Coordinates of C-alpha atoms in Angstrom, one line a residue:
M1 CA 57.1 28.4 13.5
S2 CA 56.4 25.1 11.9
F3 CA 53.0 24.2 10.5
L4 CA 51.0 21.6 8.6
E5 CA 49.3 23.0 5.4
C6 CA 46.9 21.4 2.9
D7 CA 45.0 22.7 -0.1
A8 CA 41.3 22.2 -0.9
V9 CA 41.9 18.6 -2.2
G10 CA 43.8 17.5 0.8
Q11 CA 47.3 17.6 -0.7
R12 CA 50.3 19.2 1.1
T13 CA 51.6 22.4 -0.5
P14 CA 54.3 24.9 0.4
Q15 CA 53.5 27.8 2.7
I16 CA 52.1 30.8 0.9
S17 CA 52.2 34.3 2.2
I18 CA 49.0 35.6 0.7
M19 CA 45.8 34.5 2.4
D20 CA 43.4 32.6 0.1
D21 CA 40.0 32.1 1.7
K22 CA 39.3 29.3 -0.7
L23 CA 42.1 27.1 0.7
L24 CA 41.9 25.2 4.0
R25 CA 45.2 25.6 5.9
I26 CA 46.0 24.4 9.3
E27 CA 49.2 25.8 11.1
Q28 CA 50.8 24.6 14.3
D29 CA 53.2 26.6 16.5
E30 CA 56.6 25.3 17.5
H31 CA 55.5 24.5 21.0
N32 CA 52.5 22.4 19.7
K33 CA 50.1 24.2 22.0
R34 CA 48.2 26.2 19.4
I35 CA 46.6 25.3 16.1
R36 CA 45.5 28.0 13.7
V37 CA 42.8 27.2 11.1
Y38 CA 42.5 29.3 7.9
G39 CA 40.0 29.1 5.0
P40 CA 36.6 27.4 4.8
V41 CA 35.5 24.8 7.4
D42 CA 32.3 23.5 5.8
I43 CA 30.6 20.4 4.5
Q44 CA 32.8 20.5 1.4
H45 CA 36.0 20.4 3.4
F46 CA 34.7 18.4 6.3
G47 CA 36.7 15.2 5.8
Q48 CA 39.9 17.1 5.1
A49 CA 39.5 19.3 8.1
K50 CA 38.8 16.4 10.4
K51 CA 41.8 14.5 9.2
E52 CA 44.2 17.4 9.5
L53 CA 43.0 18.5 12.9
E54 CA 43.5 14.9 14.2
K55 CA 46.9 14.8 12.6
A56 CA 47.9 18.1 14.2
H57 CA 46.7 17.2 17.6
S58 CA 48.4 13.8 17.5
V59 CA 51.8 15.6 17.9
S60 CA 50.5 18.1 20.4
S61 CA 50.3 18.1 24.2
E62 CA 46.9 17.5 25.9
D63 CA 46.1 21.2 26.4
V64 CA 45.7 22.7 22.9
A65 CA 44.0 25.9 21.7
I66 CA 42.5 26.2 18.3
D67 CA 42.7 29.7 16.8
I68 CA 39.7 30.0 14.5
S69 CA 40.0 33.7 13.7
G70 CA 41.2 32.9 10.2
I71 CA 38.2 30.8 9.2
S72 CA 36.6 32.4 6.2
R73 CA 33.5 30.2 5.9
L74 CA 31.8 28.1 8.6
D75 CA 28.6 26.1 8.4
T76 CA 26.8 23.7 10.7
A77 CA 28.9 20.7 9.6
G78 CA 32.1 22.6 10.4
A79 CA 30.7 23.9 13.7
L80 CA 29.8 20.3 14.7
L81 CA 33.4 19.3 13.9
L82 CA 34.9 22.0 16.0
Q83 CA 32.5 21.5 18.9
G84 CA 33.1 17.7 18.7
A85 CA 36.8 18.5 19.1
L86 CA 36.0 19.6 22.7
K87 CA 34.2 16.4 23.6
P88 CA 36.2 14.1 25.9
G89 CA 36.9 10.6 24.6
R90 CA 37.4 11.8 21.0
A91 CA 40.7 12.0 19.0
L92 CA 40.7 15.7 19.7
R93 CA 40.2 16.4 23.5
R94 CA 40.8 19.1 26.1
L95 CA 40.8 21.8 23.4
E96 CA 39.7 25.4 23.5
L97 CA 38.3 27.5 20.6
I98 CA 39.7 31.1 20.7
D99 CA 39.3 34.3 18.7
A100 CA 36.1 33.3 17.0
R101 CA 34.3 35.9 15.0
P102 CA 30.9 37.0 16.4
E103 CA 28.9 35.3 13.7
H104 CA 31.0 32.1 14.1
K105 CA 30.6 32.2 17.8
A106 CA 26.8 32.4 17.6
L107 CA 26.8 29.4 15.3
L108 CA 29.1 27.5 17.6
D109 CA 27.0 28.3 20.7
L110 CA 23.9 27.1 18.9
V111 CA 25.5 23.9 17.8
G112 CA 27.0 23.4 21.3
R113 CA 23.5 23.1 22.7
I114 CA 22.6 20.1 20.5
K115 CA 22.8 16.8 22.3
I116 CA 24.4 14.3 20.0
T117 CA 24.1 10.7 21.0
T118 CA 26.1 7.9 19.5
P119 CA 23.7 5.3 18.0
T120 CA 23.8 1.9 19.7
G121 CA 24.8 -1.1 17.7
Y122 CA 22.0 -3.0 15.9
Q123 CA 21.2 -6.2 17.5
K124 CA 19.8 -8.7 15.1
M125 CA 16.7 -10.5 16.4
S126 CA 16.4 -14.2 16.1
S127 CA 14.2 -15.7 13.3
F128 CA 11.7 -16.9 15.9
V129 CA 11.3 -13.4 17.4
Q130 CA 10.8 -11.9 14.0
V131 CA 8.1 -14.4 13.1
V132 CA 6.3 -13.7 16.4
I133 CA 6.5 -10.0 15.8
R134 CA 5.1 -10.3 12.2
L135 CA 2.4 -12.6 13.4
G136 CA 1.4 -10.1 16.1
K137 CA 1.4 -7.2 13.6
A138 CA -0.7 -9.2 11.2
T139 CA -3.2 -10.1 13.9
T140 CA -3.5 -6.5 15.1
Q141 CA -4.0 -5.3 11.5
L142 CA -6.7 -7.9 10.9
W143 CA -8.5 -7.0 14.1
Y144 CA -8.5 -3.3 13.3
A145 CA -9.5 -4.0 9.7
T146 CA -12.5 -6.1 10.9
I147 CA -13.7 -3.4 13.2
E148 CA -13.3 -0.8 10.5
F149 CA -15.3 -2.9 8.0
I150 CA -18.1 -3.5 10.6
I151 CA -18.4 0.2 11.3
F152 CA -18.5 1.1 7.6
M153 CA -21.1 -1.6 7.0
G154 CA -23.2 -0.1 9.8
R155 CA -23.0 3.3 8.2
A156 CA -24.0 1.9 4.9
C157 CA -27.0 0.1 6.4
V158 CA -28.2 3.3 8.1
A159 CA -27.8 5.2 4.8
L160 CA -29.7 2.6 2.9
R161 CA -32.5 2.7 5.4
K162 CA -32.7 6.4 5.1
I163 CA -32.9 6.0 1.3
I164 CA -35.7 3.5 1.6
T165 CA -37.7 5.7 3.9
H166 CA -37.0 8.8 1.7
P167 CA -37.1 7.6 -1.9
A168 CA -36.8 11.2 -3.1
R169 CA -33.1 11.2 -2.0
V170 CA -32.3 8.4 -4.5
R171 CA -30.0 9.7 -7.2
I172 CA -31.2 7.8 -10.3
A173 CA -28.8 9.4 -12.7
S174 CA -25.7 8.2 -10.7
I175 CA -27.1 4.8 -10.2
T176 CA -27.8 4.2 -13.9
H177 CA -24.4 5.5 -14.8
F178 CA -22.7 3.1 -12.5
M179 CA -25.0 0.2 -13.6
E180 CA -23.7 0.9 -17.2
T181 CA -20.0 0.9 -16.2
I182 CA -20.4 -2.1 -13.8
G183 CA -22.9 -4.2 -15.8
I184 CA -23.1 -3.5 -19.5
D185 CA -19.4 -2.7 -20.0
A186 CA -18.5 -5.9 -18.1
L187 CA -20.6 -8.3 -20.2
P188 CA -17.9 -9.2 -22.7
I189 CA -15.3 -10.3 -20.1
I190 CA -18.0 -12.1 -18.0
A191 CA -19.2 -14.0 -21.1
L192 CA -15.6 -15.0 -22.1
V193 CA -14.6 -16.2 -18.6
S194 CA -17.8 -18.1 -17.9
F195 CA -17.7 -19.7 -21.4
V196 CA -14.1 -20.8 -21.2
I197 CA -14.3 -22.1 -17.6
S198 CA -17.4 -24.2 -18.3
I199 CA -15.6 -25.7 -21.3
V200 CA -12.6 -26.6 -19.0
I201 CA -14.9 -28.1 -16.4
A202 CA -16.8 -30.1 -19.0
Y203 CA -13.7 -31.4 -20.7
Q204 CA -11.9 -32.4 -17.5
G205 CA -15.1 -33.9 -16.1
Q206 CA -15.5 -36.0 -19.2
V207 CA -11.9 -37.2 -19.1
Q208 CA -12.2 -38.2 -15.4
L209 CA -15.6 -39.9 -15.7
K210 CA -15.0 -41.8 -18.9
P211 CA -12.9 -44.6 -17.3
F212 CA -15.9 -45.4 -15.1
G213 CA -18.3 -45.4 -18.0
A214 CA -20.1 -42.4 -16.4
E215 CA -19.3 -39.7 -18.9
Q216 CA -23.0 -38.9 -19.4
Y217 CA -22.9 -37.4 -15.9
T218 CA -20.6 -34.7 -17.2
V219 CA -23.7 -32.7 -18.0
N220 CA -24.8 -33.0 -14.3
L221 CA -21.4 -31.8 -13.2
I222 CA -21.6 -28.8 -15.5
A223 CA -25.1 -27.8 -14.5
I224 CA -24.6 -28.1 -10.7
S225 CA -21.2 -26.4 -10.6
I226 CA -22.1 -23.5 -12.8
L227 CA -25.5 -22.7 -11.2
R228 CA -24.5 -23.2 -7.6
E229 CA -20.9 -22.0 -7.4
M230 CA -18.8 -21.1 -10.5
G231 CA -21.2 -18.7 -12.1
V232 CA -21.7 -16.4 -9.2
L233 CA -18.1 -16.9 -7.8
L234 CA -16.3 -16.1 -11.1
T235 CA -18.6 -13.1 -11.6
A236 CA -17.9 -11.7 -8.2
I237 CA -14.2 -12.1 -8.5
M238 CA -14.1 -10.4 -11.9
I239 CA -16.3 -7.6 -10.6
A240 CA -14.1 -7.2 -7.5
G241 CA -11.0 -6.8 -9.7
R242 CA -12.7 -4.6 -12.2
S243 CA -15.3 -2.5 -10.5
G244 CA -14.2 -2.7 -6.8
S245 CA -10.7 -1.4 -7.8
A246 CA -12.4 1.3 -9.8
F247 CA -14.4 2.4 -6.8
T248 CA -11.3 2.8 -4.7
A249 CA -9.3 4.6 -7.4
E250 CA -12.1 7.0 -8.2
I251 CA -13.0 8.0 -4.7
G252 CA -9.3 8.0 -3.7
T253 CA -8.5 10.4 -6.5
M254 CA -11.3 12.7 -5.4
K255 CA -9.9 12.5 -1.9
L256 CA -6.5 13.6 -3.1
R257 CA -8.0 16.5 -5.1
E258 CA -9.9 17.5 -1.9
E259 CA -13.2 17.1 -3.8
V260 CA -14.6 15.2 -0.9
D261 CA -13.8 18.0 1.5
A262 CA -15.4 20.4 -1.0
L263 CA -18.6 18.4 -0.9
R264 CA -18.6 18.7 2.9
T265 CA -18.0 22.4 2.7
L266 CA -21.0 22.7 0.4
G267 CA -23.2 20.9 2.9
F268 CA -23.4 17.5 1.0
D269 CA -22.9 14.1 2.6
P270 CA -20.0 12.4 0.7
F271 CA -21.2 9.0 1.9
E272 CA -24.6 9.6 0.3
L273 CA -23.2 11.0 -2.9
L274 CA -20.2 8.7 -3.5
V275 CA -20.9 5.5 -1.7
L276 CA -24.6 4.8 -1.8
P277 CA -25.0 5.0 -5.6
R278 CA -22.2 2.6 -6.1
I279 CA -23.6 0.1 -3.6
I280 CA -27.1 0.3 -5.1
A281 CA -25.9 0.0 -8.6
L282 CA -23.7 -3.1 -7.8
L283 CA -26.6 -4.7 -5.8
I284 CA -28.7 -4.5 -9.0
A285 CA -26.0 -5.3 -11.6
L286 CA -24.2 -8.3 -10.0
P287 CA -27.3 -10.6 -9.9
L288 CA -28.0 -9.8 -13.5
L289 CA -24.4 -10.5 -14.4
T290 CA -24.6 -13.8 -12.5
F291 CA -27.6 -14.8 -14.5
F292 CA -25.8 -14.0 -17.7
A293 CA -22.7 -15.9 -16.5
D294 CA -24.9 -19.0 -15.7
F295 CA -26.3 -18.8 -19.3
M296 CA -22.9 -18.5 -20.9
G297 CA -21.5 -21.3 -18.7
L298 CA -24.3 -23.7 -19.7
L299 CA -23.8 -22.7 -23.3
G300 CA -20.1 -23.6 -23.1
G301 CA -21.0 -26.9 -21.5
A302 CA -23.4 -27.6 -24.3
L303 CA -20.6 -27.0 -26.9
I304 CA -18.4 -29.6 -25.3
S305 CA -21.2 -32.1 -24.6
V306 CA -22.4 -32.0 -28.2
S307 CA -18.9 -32.4 -29.6
L308 CA -17.5 -35.0 -27.1
L309 CA -20.5 -36.9 -25.7
D310 CA -22.4 -37.2 -29.0
I311 CA -25.7 -35.9 -27.6
S312 CA -28.0 -33.5 -29.2
L313 CA -28.7 -30.0 -27.9
L314 CA -32.2 -31.0 -26.9
Q315 CA -30.9 -34.0 -25.0
Y316 CA -28.4 -31.7 -23.2
V317 CA -31.2 -29.2 -22.2
E318 CA -33.3 -32.1 -20.9
Q319 CA -30.5 -33.6 -18.9
V320 CA -29.7 -30.1 -17.4
R321 CA -33.3 -29.7 -16.5
Q322 CA -33.3 -33.1 -14.7
A323 CA -29.9 -32.6 -13.0
A324 CA -30.4 -29.1 -11.7
T325 CA -33.4 -27.8 -9.9
W326 CA -34.6 -24.3 -9.2
K327 CA -33.0 -24.6 -5.8
D328 CA -29.6 -24.9 -7.4
F329 CA -30.3 -21.8 -9.5
F330 CA -31.5 -19.7 -6.5
V331 CA -28.6 -20.8 -4.3
G332 CA -26.3 -19.0 -6.7
M333 CA -28.6 -16.0 -7.1
I334 CA -29.0 -15.6 -3.4
K335 CA -25.2 -15.2 -3.0
S336 CA -24.9 -12.5 -5.6
P337 CA -26.4 -9.6 -3.6
V338 CA -24.3 -10.5 -0.6
F339 CA -21.1 -10.6 -2.7
A340 CA -22.1 -7.3 -4.4
F341 CA -22.6 -5.6 -1.0
I342 CA -19.2 -6.8 0.2
I343 CA -17.4 -5.7 -2.9
A344 CA -19.0 -2.2 -2.9
L345 CA -18.3 -1.7 0.8
V346 CA -14.7 -2.7 0.6
G347 CA -14.0 -0.7 -2.6
C348 CA -15.6 2.5 -1.2
M349 CA -14.1 2.1 2.2
H350 CA -10.6 1.9 0.9
G351 CA -11.2 4.8 -1.4
L352 CA -12.1 7.0 1.5
K353 CA -9.0 5.9 3.3
V354 CA -6.7 7.3 0.7
S355 CA -4.4 10.1 2.0
G356 CA -1.1 11.7 1.4
S357 CA 0.0 11.0 -2.2
S358 CA -0.8 9.0 -5.3
E359 CA 1.1 6.1 -3.9
S360 CA -1.7 5.7 -1.3
V361 CA -4.2 5.2 -4.2
G362 CA -2.3 2.3 -5.5
K363 CA -1.8 0.8 -2.1
E364 CA -5.5 1.1 -1.1
T365 CA -6.6 -0.2 -4.5
T366 CA -4.5 -3.3 -4.1
A367 CA -5.8 -3.8 -0.6
S368 CA -9.3 -3.3 -1.8
V369 CA -9.1 -6.1 -4.4
V370 CA -7.3 -8.5 -2.1
Q371 CA -9.8 -8.0 0.7
S372 CA -12.8 -8.2 -1.6
I373 CA -11.8 -11.5 -3.1
F374 CA -10.9 -12.9 0.4
L375 CA -14.3 -11.9 1.9
V376 CA -16.1 -13.2 -1.2
L377 CA -14.4 -16.6 -0.9
M378 CA -14.9 -16.8 2.8
S379 CA -18.6 -15.8 2.4
D380 CA -19.0 -18.5 -0.3
G381 CA -17.6 -21.1 2.1
L382 CA -20.0 -20.1 4.8
F383 CA -22.9 -20.2 2.4
S384 CA -21.9 -23.7 1.3
I385 CA -21.8 -24.9 4.9
Y386 CA -25.2 -23.3 5.7
F387 CA -26.9 -24.7 2.6
Q388 CA -25.5 -28.1 3.4
K389 CA -26.9 -28.0 6.9
I390 CA -30.4 -27.0 5.9
G391 CA -30.4 -29.6 3.0
I392 CA -30.4 -27.3 0.0

């Protein structure tokens, strides 16, 4: 009897008389009609066993039997290999497994019932098709996000009406706590941003108007831009990145810890406990922060005007009073509650959408900030068009 034999690392070795169940050996009879397999046929020896079985069968006739009585260890990978040897169209074909142990036969029968399909080749789509698919997905996501936001806004309006009709349900402690974290703690960054931006506007305006001999109108530019647009817009963007993201992270973490489910179990409404205090606090805090940002913006403009335009502080105040009216001030102040409502809604909505793992918190927090800023900018544009139409 001649045979092919290999050790555990796939190298040919001389025939040994003592069986070693740690070595994989494959023997072939002199008529090339029976292949005997000894040792482990598992995931560790999968590549070696496949290679040696194919090599043994390449010199055999078409009808070959595989004697697997000598297999010491068989796992799912090895069973898949032996069962695959019986599939037509493979390198090993028209084979028969014989003398299997009962436990091995049970595993082979189980694996034999698995339907294994060969994956089809990947067909690369054209760039145009990929663009169309991405555009369709983005449009669908935007549509569902819009519907979700409208539904959440409706829930918030109903809850606010309930609070107005039942003032005893207002949680003063929660509202004051959020007003402190949203408003008082944000004063330094709001002051810095408004002050610096007004200096930039004043300096650039003075540089652009000076060639025309109209640098005195820099004060008008500062007053109008700060009161109507920049004060409220910068404040809203800063609060969206600072407090809106905090809303999402806080509520999202509570969602992951199942604290929201615990509130429902205790009979509390999570919307009333978690969402409403944040909305009310931001509705109060953002107009106050806007007023503070307007003041700091005009102060920064005064610094540049006094240093570059050689006008006194009293002249600056008088020119601001003549350039900007109460309408300009109230245009900015009217926007602030709307922006506050949008930021609070988006932040809380994405917080309640958190699920799965901590990765979801980061994902929803990012989406919250992006959507808040986008909706604030879009709302500001609509306000500008509306005020222009009505002559304000």
